[in-house]
Coordinates of C-alpha atoms and ligand atoms in Angstrom, one line a residue:
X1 CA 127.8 90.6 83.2
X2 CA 129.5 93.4 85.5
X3 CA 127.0 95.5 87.3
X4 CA 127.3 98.7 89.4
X5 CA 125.1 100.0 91.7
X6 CA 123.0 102.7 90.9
X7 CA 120.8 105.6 92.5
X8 CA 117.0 103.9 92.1
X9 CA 116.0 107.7 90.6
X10 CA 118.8 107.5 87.9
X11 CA 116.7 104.5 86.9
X12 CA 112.9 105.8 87.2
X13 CA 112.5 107.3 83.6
X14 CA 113.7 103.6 81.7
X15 CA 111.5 101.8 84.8
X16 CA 108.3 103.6 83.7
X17 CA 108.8 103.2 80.0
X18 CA 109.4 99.3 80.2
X19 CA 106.6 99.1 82.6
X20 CA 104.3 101.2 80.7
X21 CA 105.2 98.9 77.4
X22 CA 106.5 95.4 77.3
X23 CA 106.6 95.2 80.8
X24 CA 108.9 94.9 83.7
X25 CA 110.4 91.1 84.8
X26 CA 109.5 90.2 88.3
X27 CA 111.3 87.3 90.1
X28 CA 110.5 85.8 93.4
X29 CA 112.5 82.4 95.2
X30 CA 110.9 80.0 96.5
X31 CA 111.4 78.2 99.8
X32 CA 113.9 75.8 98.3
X33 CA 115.6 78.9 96.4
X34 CA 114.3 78.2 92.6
X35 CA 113.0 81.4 91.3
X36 CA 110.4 82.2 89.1
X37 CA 109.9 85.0 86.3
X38 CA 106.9 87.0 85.3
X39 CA 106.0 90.2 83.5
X40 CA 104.4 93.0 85.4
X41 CA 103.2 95.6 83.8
X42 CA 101.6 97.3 87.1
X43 CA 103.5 98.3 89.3
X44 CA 104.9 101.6 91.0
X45 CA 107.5 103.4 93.6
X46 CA 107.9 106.3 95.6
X47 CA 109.2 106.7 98.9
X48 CA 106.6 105.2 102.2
X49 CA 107.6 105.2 105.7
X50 CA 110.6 107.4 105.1
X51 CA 111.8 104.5 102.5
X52 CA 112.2 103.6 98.6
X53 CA 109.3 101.4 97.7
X54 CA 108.7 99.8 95.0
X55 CA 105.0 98.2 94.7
X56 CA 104.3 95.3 92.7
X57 CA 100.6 93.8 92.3
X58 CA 100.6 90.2 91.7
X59 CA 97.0 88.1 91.1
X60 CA 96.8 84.8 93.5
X61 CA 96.3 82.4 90.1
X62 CA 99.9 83.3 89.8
X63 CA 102.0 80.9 89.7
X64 CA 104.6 83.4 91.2
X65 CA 102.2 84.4 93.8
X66 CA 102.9 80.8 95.5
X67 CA 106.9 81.8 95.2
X68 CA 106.6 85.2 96.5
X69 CA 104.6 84.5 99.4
X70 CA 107.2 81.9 100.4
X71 CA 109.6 84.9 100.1
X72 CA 111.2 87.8 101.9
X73 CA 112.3 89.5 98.8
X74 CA 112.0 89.8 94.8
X75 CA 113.8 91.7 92.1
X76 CA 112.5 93.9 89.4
X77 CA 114.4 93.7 86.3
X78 CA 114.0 95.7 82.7
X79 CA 115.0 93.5 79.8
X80 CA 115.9 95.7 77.2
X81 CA 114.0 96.5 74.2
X82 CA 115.5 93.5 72.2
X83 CA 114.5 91.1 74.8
X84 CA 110.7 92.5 74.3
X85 CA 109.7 89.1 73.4
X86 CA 111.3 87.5 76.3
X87 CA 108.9 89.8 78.2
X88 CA 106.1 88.4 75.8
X89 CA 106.6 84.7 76.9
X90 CA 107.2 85.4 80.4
X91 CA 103.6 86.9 80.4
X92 CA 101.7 85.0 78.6
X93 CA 103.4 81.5 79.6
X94 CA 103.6 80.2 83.3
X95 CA 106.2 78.9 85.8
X96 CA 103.4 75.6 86.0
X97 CA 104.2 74.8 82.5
X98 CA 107.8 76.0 82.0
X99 CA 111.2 77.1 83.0
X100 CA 111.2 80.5 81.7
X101 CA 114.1 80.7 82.2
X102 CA 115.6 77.7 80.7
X103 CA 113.4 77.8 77.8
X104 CA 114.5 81.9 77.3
X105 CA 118.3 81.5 78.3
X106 CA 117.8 83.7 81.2
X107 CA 120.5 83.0 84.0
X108 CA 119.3 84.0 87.4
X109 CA 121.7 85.2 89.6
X110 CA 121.5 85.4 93.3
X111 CA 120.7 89.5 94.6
X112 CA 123.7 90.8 96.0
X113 CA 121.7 92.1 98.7
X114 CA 118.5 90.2 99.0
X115 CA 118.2 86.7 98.9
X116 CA 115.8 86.6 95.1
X117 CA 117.6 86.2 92.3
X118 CA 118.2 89.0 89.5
X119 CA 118.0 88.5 85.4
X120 CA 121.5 88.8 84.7
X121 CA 120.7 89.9 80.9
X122 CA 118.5 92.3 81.9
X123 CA 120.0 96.2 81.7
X124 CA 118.4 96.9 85.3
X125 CA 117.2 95.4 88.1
X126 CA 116.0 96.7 91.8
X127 CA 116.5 94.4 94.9
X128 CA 113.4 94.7 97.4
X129 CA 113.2 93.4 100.9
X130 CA 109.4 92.5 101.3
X131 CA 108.2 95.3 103.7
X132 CA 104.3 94.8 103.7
X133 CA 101.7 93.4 101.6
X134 CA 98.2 93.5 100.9
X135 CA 94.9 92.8 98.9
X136 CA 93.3 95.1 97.4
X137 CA 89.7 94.9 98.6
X138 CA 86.5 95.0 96.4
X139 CA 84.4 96.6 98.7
X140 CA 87.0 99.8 98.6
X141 CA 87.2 99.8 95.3
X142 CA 85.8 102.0 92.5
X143 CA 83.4 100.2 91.2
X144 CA 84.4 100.9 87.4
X145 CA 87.9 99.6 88.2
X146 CA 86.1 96.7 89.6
X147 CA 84.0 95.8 87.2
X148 CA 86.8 96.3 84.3
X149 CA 90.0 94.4 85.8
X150 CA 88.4 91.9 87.9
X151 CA 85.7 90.2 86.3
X152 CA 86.3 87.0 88.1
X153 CA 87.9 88.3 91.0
X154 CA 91.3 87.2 91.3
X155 CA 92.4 90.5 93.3
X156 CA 95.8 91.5 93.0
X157 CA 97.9 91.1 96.6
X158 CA 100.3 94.4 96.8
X159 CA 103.5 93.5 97.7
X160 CA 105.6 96.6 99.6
X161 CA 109.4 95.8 98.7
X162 CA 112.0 98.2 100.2
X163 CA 114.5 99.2 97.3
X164 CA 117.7 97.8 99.1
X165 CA 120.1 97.8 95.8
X166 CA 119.3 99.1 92.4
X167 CA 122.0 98.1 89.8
X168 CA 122.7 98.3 86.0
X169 CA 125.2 96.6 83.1
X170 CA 128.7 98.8 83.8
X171 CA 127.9 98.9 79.9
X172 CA 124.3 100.2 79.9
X173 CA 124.2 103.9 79.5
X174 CA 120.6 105.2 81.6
Ligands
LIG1 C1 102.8 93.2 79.6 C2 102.2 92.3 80.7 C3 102.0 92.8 82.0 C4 101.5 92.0 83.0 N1 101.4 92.5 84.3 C5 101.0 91.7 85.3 C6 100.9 92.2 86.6 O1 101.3 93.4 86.9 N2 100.4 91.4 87.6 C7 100.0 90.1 87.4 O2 99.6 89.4 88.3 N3 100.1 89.6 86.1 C8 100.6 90.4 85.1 N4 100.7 89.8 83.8 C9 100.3 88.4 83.6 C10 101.5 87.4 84.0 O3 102.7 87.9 83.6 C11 101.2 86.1 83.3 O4 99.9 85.6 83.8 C12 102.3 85.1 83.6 O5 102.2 84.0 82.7 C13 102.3 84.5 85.0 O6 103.4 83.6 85.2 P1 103.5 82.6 86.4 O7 102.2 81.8 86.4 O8 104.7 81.8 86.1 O9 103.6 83.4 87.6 C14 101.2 90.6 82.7 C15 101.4 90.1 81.4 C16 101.9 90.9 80.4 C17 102.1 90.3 79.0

């Protein structure tokens, strides 16, 4: 599929309702270069240290958290709402067991500017160099957050990643 780079904030209103629904694809390579997919549906951007950022939280029973933090990069991709399901699987099966994307015809592309792969079915997807990472830390944290997302503790690592590329289907109207 032909994409075109876009402006990230052309993209931000169709990032937040994917994220905020079905969820968002994350991919991360690993050392050898195979990627890995999982849904996110936390996750968030804005501009840090003068740059784009977009911040993705990913817990260390991850299967994906062994790929990314092999990694210098990951992408972010929206599947569209007719590859919901595909979203569906990718969270609630993992890398360990599968190839997601064998099993979901997914063809993973390498990022034109970072060295992760992209979802070349999906309408969107954001290139991040990873800029900074880290855990988020009981001790800090409210305690009703706390108590309600980490039962068994499995805290989320944050990873930074500088929004190098964003680019969409020459189709895909945003
Ligand atoms: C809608 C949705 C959103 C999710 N968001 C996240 C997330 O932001 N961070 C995370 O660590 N897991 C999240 N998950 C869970 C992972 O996607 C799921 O555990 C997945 O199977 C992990 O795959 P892996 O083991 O191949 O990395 C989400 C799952 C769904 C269905």
């Amino acid at each position: 599929m032909n994409k075109v780079q876009v402006d990230y904030t052309d993209a931000m209103k169709l990032t937040t309702e994917v994220i905020g629904s079905y969820g968002a694809l994350l991919v991360a390579n690993n050392r050898a270069g195979r990627p890995n997919v999982m849904t996110i549906g936390w996750a968030t951007y804005g501009i840090i240290w003068g740059k784009p950022m977009m911040l993705v939280l990913v817990r260390p029973s991850r299967h994906t958290y062994k790929f990314i933090e092999e990694a210098d990069s990951f992408t972010v991709n929206l599947p569209p709402p007719d590859m919901a399901d595909v979203a569906t699987y990718c969270g609630t099966v993992s890398g360990r067991d599968a190839d997601k994307f064998k099993e979901k015809n997914l063809t993973p592309v390498p990022g034109k500017q970072v060295s992760a792969s992209y979802i070349d079915e999906c309408v969107v997807h954001f290139e991040c160099r990873i800029a900074h990472k880290n855990h988020v830390l009981p001790q800090l944290l409210d305690p009703e957050i706390n108590k309600g997302c980490y039962p068994n503790g499995d805290y989320h690592v944050i990873y930074y990643g500088e929004i190098l590329g964003c680019y969409k289907s020459e189709d895909y109207e945003l």
